[in-house]
Tab-separated table of C-alpha atoms and ligand atoms in Angstrom:
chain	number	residue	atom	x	y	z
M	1	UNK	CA	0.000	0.000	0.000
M	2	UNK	CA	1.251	3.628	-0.893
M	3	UNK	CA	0.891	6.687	1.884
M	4	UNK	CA	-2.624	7.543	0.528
M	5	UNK	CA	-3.953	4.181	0.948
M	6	UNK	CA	-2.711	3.561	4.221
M	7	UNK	CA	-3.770	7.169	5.214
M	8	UNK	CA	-6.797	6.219	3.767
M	9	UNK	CA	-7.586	2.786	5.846
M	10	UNK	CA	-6.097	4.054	8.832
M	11	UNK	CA	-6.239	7.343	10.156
M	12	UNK	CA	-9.749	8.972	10.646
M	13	UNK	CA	-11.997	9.948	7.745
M	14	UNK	CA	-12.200	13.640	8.881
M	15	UNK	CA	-10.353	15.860	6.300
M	16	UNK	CA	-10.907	15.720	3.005
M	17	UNK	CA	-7.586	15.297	1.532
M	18	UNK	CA	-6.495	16.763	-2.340
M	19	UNK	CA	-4.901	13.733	-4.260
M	20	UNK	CA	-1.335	15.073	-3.586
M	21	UNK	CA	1.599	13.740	-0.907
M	22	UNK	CA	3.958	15.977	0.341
M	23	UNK	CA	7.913	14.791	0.935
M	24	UNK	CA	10.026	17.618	1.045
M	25	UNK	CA	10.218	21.234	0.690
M	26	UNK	CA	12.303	24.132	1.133
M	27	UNK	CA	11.002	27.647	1.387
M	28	UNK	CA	7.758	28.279	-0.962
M	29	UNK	CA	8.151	25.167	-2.635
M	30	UNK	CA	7.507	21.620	-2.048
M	31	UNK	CA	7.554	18.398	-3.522
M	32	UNK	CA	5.374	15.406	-4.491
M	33	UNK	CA	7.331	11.798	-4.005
M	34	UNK	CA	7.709	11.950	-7.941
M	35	UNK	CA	9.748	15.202	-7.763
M	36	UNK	CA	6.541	17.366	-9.069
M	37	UNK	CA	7.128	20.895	-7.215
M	38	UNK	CA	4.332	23.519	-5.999
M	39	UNK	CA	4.579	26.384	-5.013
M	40	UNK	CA	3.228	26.534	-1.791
M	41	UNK	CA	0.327	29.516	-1.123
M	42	UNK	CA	-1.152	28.005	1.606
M	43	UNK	CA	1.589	27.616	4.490
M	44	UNK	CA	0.027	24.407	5.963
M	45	UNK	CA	-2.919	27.097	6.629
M	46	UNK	CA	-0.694	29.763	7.613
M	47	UNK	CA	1.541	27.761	9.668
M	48	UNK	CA	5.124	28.291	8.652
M	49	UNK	CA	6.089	31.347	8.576
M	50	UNK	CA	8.966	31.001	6.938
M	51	UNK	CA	8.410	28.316	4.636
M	52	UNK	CA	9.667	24.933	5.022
M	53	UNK	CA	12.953	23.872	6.086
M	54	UNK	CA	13.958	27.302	6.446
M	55	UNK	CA	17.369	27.463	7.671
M	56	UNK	CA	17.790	29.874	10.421
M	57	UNK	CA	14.525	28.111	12.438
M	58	UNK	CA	15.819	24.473	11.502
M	59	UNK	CA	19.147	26.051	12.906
M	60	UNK	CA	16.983	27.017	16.424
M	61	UNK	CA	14.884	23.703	16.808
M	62	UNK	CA	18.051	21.434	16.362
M	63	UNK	CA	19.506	23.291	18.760
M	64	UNK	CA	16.982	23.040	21.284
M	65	UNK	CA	16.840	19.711	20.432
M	66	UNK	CA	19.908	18.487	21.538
M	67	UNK	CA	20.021	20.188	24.792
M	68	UNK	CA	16.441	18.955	25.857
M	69	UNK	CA	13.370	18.172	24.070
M	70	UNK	CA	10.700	18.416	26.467
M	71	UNK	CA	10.465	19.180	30.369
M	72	UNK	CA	6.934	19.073	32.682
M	73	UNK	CA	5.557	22.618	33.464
M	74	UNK	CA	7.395	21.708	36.998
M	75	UNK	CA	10.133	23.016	36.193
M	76	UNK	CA	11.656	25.959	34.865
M	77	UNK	CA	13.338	26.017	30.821
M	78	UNK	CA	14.512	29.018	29.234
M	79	UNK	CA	12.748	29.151	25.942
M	80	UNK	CA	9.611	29.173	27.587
M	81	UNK	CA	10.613	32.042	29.761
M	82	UNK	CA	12.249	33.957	27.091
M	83	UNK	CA	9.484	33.601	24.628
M	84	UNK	CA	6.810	35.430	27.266
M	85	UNK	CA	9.350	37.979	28.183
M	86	UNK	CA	9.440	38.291	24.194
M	87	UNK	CA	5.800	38.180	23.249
M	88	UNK	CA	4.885	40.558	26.581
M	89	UNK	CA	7.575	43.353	25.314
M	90	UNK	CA	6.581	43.237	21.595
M	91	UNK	CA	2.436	43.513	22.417
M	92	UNK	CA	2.701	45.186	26.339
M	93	UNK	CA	0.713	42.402	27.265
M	94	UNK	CA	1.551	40.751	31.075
M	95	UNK	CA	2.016	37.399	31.191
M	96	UNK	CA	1.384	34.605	28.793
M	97	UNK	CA	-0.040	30.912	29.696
M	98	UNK	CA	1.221	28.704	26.241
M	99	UNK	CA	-0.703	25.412	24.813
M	100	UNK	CA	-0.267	23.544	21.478
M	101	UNK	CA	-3.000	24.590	19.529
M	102	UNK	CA	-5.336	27.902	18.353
M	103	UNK	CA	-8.671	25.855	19.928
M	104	UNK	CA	-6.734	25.695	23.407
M	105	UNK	CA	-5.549	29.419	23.372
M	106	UNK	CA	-9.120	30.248	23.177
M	107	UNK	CA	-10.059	27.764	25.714
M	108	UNK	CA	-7.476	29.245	27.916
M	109	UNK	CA	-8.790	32.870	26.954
M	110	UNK	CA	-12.164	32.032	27.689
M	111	UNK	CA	-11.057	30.791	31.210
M	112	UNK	CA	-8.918	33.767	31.801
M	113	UNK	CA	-12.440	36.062	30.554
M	114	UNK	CA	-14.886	33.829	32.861
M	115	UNK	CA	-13.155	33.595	35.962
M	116	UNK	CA	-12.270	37.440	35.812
M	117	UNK	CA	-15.685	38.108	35.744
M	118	UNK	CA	-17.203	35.602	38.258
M	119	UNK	CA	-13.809	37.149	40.651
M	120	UNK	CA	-15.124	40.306	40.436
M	121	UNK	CA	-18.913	39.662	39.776
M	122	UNK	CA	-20.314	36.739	40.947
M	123	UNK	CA	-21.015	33.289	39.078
M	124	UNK	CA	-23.834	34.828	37.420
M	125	UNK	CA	-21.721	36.480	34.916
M	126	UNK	CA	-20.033	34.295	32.723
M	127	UNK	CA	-21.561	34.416	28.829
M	128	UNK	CA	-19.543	35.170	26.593
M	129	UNK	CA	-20.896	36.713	23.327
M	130	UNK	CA	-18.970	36.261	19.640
M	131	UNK	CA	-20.087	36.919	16.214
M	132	UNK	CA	-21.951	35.326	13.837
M	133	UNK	CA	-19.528	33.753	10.847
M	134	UNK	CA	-16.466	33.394	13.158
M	135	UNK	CA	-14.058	30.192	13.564
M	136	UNK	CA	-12.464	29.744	17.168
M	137	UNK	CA	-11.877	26.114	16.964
M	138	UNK	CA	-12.759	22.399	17.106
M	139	UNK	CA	-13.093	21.547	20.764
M	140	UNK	CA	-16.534	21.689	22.547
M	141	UNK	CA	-16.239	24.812	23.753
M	142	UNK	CA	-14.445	26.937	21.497
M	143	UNK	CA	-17.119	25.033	18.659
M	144	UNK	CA	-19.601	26.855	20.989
M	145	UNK	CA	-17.900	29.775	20.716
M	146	UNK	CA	-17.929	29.179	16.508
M	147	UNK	CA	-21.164	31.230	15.414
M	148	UNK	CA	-21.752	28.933	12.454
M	149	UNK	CA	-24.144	26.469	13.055
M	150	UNK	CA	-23.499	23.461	10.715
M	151	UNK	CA	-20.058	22.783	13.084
M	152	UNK	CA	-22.741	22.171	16.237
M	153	UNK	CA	-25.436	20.624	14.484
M	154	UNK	CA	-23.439	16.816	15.527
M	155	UNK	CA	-22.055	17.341	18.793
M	156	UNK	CA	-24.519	18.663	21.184
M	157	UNK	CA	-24.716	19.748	23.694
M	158	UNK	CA	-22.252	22.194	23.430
M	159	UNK	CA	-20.664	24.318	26.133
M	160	UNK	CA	-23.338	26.396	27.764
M	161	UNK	CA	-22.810	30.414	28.062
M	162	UNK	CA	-22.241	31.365	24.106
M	163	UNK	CA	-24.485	33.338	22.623
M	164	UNK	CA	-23.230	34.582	18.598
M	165	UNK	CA	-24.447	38.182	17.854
M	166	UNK	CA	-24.019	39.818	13.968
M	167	UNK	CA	-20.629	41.380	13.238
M	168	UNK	CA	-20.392	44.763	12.768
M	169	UNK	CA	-24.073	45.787	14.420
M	170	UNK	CA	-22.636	47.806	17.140
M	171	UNK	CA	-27.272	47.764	18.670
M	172	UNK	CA	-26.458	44.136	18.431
M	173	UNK	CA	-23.958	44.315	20.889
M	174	UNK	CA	-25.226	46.944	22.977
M	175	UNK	CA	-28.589	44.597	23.167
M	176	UNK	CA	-26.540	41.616	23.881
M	177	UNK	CA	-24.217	43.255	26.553
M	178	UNK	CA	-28.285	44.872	28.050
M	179	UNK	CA	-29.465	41.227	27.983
M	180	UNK	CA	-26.688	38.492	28.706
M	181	UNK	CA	-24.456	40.560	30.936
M	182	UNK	CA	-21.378	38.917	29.324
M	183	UNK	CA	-18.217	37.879	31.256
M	184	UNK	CA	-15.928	38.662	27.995
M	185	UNK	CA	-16.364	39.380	24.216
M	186	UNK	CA	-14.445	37.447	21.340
M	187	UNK	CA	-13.432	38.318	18.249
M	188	UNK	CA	-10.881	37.704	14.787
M	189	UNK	CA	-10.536	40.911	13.196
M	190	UNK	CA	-10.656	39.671	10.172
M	191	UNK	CA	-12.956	35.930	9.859
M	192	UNK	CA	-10.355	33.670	8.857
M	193	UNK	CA	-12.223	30.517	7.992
M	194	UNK	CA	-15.693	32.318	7.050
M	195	UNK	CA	-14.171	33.413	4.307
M	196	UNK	CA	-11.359	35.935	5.008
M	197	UNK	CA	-14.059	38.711	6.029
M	198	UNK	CA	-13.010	41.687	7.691
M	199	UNK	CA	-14.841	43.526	10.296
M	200	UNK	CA	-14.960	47.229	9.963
M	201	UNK	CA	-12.295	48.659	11.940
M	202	UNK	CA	-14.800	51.208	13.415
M	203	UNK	CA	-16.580	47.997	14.459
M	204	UNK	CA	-13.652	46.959	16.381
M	205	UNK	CA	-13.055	49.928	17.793
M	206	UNK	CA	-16.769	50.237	19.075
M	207	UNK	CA	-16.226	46.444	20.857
M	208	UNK	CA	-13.139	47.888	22.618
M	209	UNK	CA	-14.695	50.862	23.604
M	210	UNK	CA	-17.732	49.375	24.962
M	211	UNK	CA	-16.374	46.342	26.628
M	212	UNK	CA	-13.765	48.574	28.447
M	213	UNK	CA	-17.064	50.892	30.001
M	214	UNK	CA	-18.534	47.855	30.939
M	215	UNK	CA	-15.614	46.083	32.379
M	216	UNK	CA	-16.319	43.129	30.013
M	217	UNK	CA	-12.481	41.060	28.891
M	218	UNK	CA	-12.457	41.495	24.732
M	219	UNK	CA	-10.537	38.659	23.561
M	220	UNK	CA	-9.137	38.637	20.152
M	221	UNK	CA	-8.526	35.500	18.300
M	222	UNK	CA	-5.455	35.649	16.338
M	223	UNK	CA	-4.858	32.051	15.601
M	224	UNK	CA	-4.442	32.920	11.912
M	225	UNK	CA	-4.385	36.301	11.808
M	226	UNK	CA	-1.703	36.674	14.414
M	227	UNK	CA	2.485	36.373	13.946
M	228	UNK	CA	3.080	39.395	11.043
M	229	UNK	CA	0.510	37.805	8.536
M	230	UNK	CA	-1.217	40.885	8.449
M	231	UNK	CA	1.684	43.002	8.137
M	232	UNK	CA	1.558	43.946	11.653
M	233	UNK	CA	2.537	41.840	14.543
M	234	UNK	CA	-0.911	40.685	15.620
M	235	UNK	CA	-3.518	41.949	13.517
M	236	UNK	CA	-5.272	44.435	16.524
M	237	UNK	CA	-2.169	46.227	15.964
M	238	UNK	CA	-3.613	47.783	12.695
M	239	UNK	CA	-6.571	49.670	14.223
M	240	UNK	CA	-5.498	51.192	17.477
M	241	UNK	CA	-6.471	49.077	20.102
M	242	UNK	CA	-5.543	46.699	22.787
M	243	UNK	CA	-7.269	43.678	24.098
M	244	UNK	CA	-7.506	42.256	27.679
M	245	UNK	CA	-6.674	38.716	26.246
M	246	UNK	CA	-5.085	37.749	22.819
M	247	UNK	CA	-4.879	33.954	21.433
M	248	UNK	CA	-2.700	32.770	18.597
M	249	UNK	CA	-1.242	29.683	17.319
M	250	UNK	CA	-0.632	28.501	13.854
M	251	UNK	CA	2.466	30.878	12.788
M	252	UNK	CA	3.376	31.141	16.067
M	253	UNK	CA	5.726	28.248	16.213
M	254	UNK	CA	6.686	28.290	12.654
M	255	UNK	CA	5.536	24.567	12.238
M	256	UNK	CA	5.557	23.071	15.064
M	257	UNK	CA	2.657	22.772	17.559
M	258	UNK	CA	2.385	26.308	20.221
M	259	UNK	CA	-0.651	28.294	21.340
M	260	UNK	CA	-0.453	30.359	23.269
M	261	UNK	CA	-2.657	32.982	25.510
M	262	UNK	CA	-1.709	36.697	26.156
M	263	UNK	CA	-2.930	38.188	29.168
M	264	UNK	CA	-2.934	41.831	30.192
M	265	UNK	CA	-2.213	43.536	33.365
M	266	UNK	CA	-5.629	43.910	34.180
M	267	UNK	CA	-6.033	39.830	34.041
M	268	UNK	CA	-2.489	39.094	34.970
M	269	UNK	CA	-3.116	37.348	38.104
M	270	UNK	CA	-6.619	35.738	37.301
M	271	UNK	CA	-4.876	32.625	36.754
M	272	UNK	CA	-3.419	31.101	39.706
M	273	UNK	CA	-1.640	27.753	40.661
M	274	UNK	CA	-3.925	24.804	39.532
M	275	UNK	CA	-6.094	27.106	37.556
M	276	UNK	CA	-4.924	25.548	34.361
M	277	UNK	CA	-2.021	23.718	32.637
M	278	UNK	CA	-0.928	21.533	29.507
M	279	UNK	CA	1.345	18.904	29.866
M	280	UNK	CA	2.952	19.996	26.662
M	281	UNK	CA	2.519	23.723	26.995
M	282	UNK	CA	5.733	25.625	26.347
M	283	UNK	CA	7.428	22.676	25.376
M	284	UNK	CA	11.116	24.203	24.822
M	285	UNK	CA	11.373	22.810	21.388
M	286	UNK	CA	8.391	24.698	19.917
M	287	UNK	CA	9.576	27.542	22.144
M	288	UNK	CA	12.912	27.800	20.513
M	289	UNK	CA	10.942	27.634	17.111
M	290	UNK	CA	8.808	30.639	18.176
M	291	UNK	CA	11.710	32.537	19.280
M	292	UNK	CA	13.212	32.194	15.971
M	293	UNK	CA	9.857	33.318	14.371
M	294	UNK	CA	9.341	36.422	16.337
M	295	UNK	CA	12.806	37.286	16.461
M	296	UNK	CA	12.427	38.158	12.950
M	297	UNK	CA	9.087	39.590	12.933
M	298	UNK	CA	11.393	43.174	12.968
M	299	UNK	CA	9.392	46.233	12.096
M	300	UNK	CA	11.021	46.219	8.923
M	301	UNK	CA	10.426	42.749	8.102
M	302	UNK	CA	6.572	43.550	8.998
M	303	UNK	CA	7.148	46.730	6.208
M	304	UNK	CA	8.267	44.019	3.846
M	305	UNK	CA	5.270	41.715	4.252
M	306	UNK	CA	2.856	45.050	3.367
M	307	UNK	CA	4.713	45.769	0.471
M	308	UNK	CA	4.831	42.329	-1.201
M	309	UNK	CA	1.093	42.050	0.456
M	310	UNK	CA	-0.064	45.469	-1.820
M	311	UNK	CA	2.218	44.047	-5.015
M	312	UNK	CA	-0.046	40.818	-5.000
M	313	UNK	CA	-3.090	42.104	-4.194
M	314	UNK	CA	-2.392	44.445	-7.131
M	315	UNK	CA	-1.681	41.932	-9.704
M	316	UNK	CA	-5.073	40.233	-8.448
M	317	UNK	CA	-7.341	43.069	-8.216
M	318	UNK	CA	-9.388	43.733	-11.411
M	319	UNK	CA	-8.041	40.500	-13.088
M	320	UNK	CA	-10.569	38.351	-15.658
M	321	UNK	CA	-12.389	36.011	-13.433
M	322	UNK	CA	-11.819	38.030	-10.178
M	323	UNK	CA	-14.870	40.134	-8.688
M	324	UNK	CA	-13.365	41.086	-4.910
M	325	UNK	CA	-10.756	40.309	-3.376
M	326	UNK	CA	-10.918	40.893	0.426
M	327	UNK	CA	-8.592	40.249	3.471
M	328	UNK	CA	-5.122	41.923	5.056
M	329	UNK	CA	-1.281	41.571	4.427
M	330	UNK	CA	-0.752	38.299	3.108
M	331	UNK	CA	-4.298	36.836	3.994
M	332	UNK	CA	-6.517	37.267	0.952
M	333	UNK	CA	-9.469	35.645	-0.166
M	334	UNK	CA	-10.714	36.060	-3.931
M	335	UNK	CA	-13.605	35.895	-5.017
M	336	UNK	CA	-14.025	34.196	-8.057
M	337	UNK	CA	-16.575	33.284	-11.185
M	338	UNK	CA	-15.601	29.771	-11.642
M	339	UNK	CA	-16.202	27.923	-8.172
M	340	UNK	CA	-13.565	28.455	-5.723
M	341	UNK	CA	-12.529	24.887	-5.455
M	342	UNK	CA	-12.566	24.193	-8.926
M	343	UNK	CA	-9.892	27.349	-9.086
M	344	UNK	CA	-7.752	25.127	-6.129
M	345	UNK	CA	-8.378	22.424	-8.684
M	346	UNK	CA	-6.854	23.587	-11.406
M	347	UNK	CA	-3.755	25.945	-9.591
M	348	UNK	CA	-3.171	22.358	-7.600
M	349	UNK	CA	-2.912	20.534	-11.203
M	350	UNK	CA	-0.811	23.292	-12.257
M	351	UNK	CA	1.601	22.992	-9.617
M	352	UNK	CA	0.031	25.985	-7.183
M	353	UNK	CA	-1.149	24.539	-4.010
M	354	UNK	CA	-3.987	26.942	-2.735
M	355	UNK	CA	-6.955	26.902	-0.088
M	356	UNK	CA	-10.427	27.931	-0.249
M	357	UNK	CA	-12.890	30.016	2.712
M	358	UNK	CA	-16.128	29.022	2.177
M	359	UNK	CA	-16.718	30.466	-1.246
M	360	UNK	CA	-13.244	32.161	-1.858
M	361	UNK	CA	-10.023	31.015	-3.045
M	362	UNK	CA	-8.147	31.930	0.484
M	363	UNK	CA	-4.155	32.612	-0.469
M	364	UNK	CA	-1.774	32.254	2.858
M	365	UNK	CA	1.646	32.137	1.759
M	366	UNK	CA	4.780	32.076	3.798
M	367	UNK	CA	6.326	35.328	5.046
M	368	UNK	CA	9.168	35.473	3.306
M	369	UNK	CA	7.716	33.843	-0.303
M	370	UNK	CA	10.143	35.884	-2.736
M	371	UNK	CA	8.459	38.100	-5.076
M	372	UNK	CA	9.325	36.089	-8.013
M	373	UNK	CA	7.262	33.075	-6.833
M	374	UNK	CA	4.085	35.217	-6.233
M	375	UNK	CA	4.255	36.033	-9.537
M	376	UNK	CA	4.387	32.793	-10.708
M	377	UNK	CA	1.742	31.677	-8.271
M	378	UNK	CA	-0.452	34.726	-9.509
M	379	UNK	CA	-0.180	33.588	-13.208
M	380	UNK	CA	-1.160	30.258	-12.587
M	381	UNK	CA	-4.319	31.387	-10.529
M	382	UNK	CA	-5.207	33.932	-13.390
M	383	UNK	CA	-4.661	30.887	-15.859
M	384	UNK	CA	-6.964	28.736	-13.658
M	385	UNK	CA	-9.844	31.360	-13.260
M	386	UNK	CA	-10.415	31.172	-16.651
P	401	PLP	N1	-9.172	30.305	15.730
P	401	PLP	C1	-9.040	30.664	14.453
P	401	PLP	C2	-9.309	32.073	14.052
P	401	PLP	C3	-8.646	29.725	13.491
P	401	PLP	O1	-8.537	30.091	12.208
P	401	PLP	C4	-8.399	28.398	13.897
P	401	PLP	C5	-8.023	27.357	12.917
P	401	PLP	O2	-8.176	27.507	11.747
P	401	PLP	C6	-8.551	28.061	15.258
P	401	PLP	C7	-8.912	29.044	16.136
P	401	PLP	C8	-8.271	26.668	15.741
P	401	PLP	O3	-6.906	26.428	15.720
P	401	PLP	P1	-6.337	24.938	15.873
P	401	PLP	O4	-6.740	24.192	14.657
P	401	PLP	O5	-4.846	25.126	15.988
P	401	PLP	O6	-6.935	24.383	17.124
């Protein structure tokens, strides 16, 4: 039996997999076992960072990895620590509680919002509200936290205490904060896997504003908007404000598994011993790897990633077969004529690998994709919209 077969009989039935294997890589491109190459516009869905095999964070894990690849939470290691001193002096955030995943940041965040509220308010005060169209993961609760209702319609009962309001209604929220008295607010500033929507930055601004009168924790998600895909550091960055709690994941560790939870001063000391933990949580291997990542997430790197981000959405804009094309940095999602995954179809047979968002033909590339492959990548796309 080949790799798709086995995969096939033996691991679970639960994604739906394109006909393709992947064996090696370096940077933007990878490989198929017969040596076919793609250029990769996905970033294992905006997971590395820096491509694959890139030296200078293969150079950082290996190194890790020979001193020591995993200690319990019992005892000190210094990537952890230096990663929170790291994340806390780039955002201003307080201290940071890490995981291995986006779902268990927000589980973590969620916890942080709940228990600052039933602290200071009582246990009647824990719902937390989130907006219609939004993705916060796969576990029970953060699936409760997921305002689209197809991903509950299996698993119920769900976490109690979610309640998903419209984005960018700012009556919806007041009537929502008037009715549920919420514990904490959650939100991705721009709707990664609804379909790379963004919210309307006055939108944002309004849930800041009225969560701070009300003493309510906003959260923002940024599992996949977060780590310079944007262009900024974390994608709150880009309209003025500052959350009480941040999640992110996915680019966070470059390719290997790391969520992790950013909590400010006002929450800092909500969690306390035994509140929560992860056996694997800041394991110093993926530690070292997100050290390496942020590291280089300079201000002008970030410059770098908006300039390449404003040279592709350029050559995509206004092309044949294109009728929007929405998202931030390098997260974009087209909207096309022909089907979106018949587009992936086609860029995939033509050695492009892309991803859809619902509808949309969602593009995620690495950080540091050179120029010269985006415009390869972008004339294969045009060829396939036809
Ligand atoms: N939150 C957002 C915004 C996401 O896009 C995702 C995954 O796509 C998640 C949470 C869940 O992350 P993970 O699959 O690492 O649990």
């Amino acid at each position: 039996m080949n790799t798709r077969e086995i995969d096939k009989e033996y691991v679970a039935g639960t994604y739906k997999r394109f006909p393709v294997e992947i064996v090696s890589g370096k940077g933007s491109v990878v490989c198929d076992p017969d040596g076919k190459q793609y250029i990769d516009m996905g970033s294992g869905i905006g997971v590395t960072a820096f491509g694959i095999a890139d030296e200078q964070w293969k150079a950082a894990v290996t190194e890790q990895l020979s001193k020591v690849q995993h200690m319990s939470n019992l005892y000190y290691t210094q990537p952890c620590a230096l990663l929170a001193k790291m994340l806390c002096e780039k955002t201003g955030m307080s201290k940071v509680f890490f995981s291995n995943s986006g779902a268990e940041a927000n589980e973590c965040a969620i916890k942080v919002g709940r228990k600052y509220a039933s602290d200071k308010y009582g246990a009647g005060r824990f719902t937390v509200i989130t907006l219609e169209n939004s993705f916060h993961g796969r576990t029970l609760t953060t699936l409760a936290a997921t305002g689209q209702e197809h991903y509950h319609e299996l698993f119920q009962p769900l976490t109690p205490g979610f309640v998903s309001i419209p984005a960018n209604k700012t009556d919806a929220l007041e009537d929502a904060i008037e009715k549920y008295n919420p514990a904490a607010v959650m939100i991705e500033c721009i709707q990664g896997e609804g379909g790379v929507v963004p919210l309307d930055a006055e939108y944002i601004r309004f849930v800041r504003e009225i969560t701070q009168k009300n003493d309510i924790i906003m959260i923002v998600d940024e599992v996949q908007t977060g780590n310079g895909r944007t262009g900024r550091l974390y994608s709150y960055m880009n309209f003025g404000i500052v959350p009480d709690v941040v999640s992110t994941a996915k680019g966070l560790g470059g390719g290997l598994p790391l969520g992790a939870t950013l909590i400010s001063d006002k929450c800092k000391d909500v969690l306390g011993f035994g509140d929560h933990g992860s056996t694997f949580g800041g394991n110093p291997v993926s530690c070292a790897a997100a050290l390496s990542v942020i590291s280089r997430l300079t201000d002008s790197f970030l410059s770098g990633v908006e300039s390449k981000a404003a040279l592709l959405r350029s050559l995509l804009e206004g092309a044949p077969g294109i009728l929007s094309v929405s998202g931030m940095g390098l997260m974009l999602g087209l909207k096309t004529v022909r089907p979106a995954a018949e587009v992936v179809q086609a860029c995939m047979e033509n050695g492009v690998l892309c991803l859809t968002a619902k509808d949309k033909v969602r593009l995620l590339p690495a950080l540091n994709i050179p120029m010269e492959l985006l415009e390869k990548a972008v004339a294969v796309i045009k060829e396939a919209l036809k």
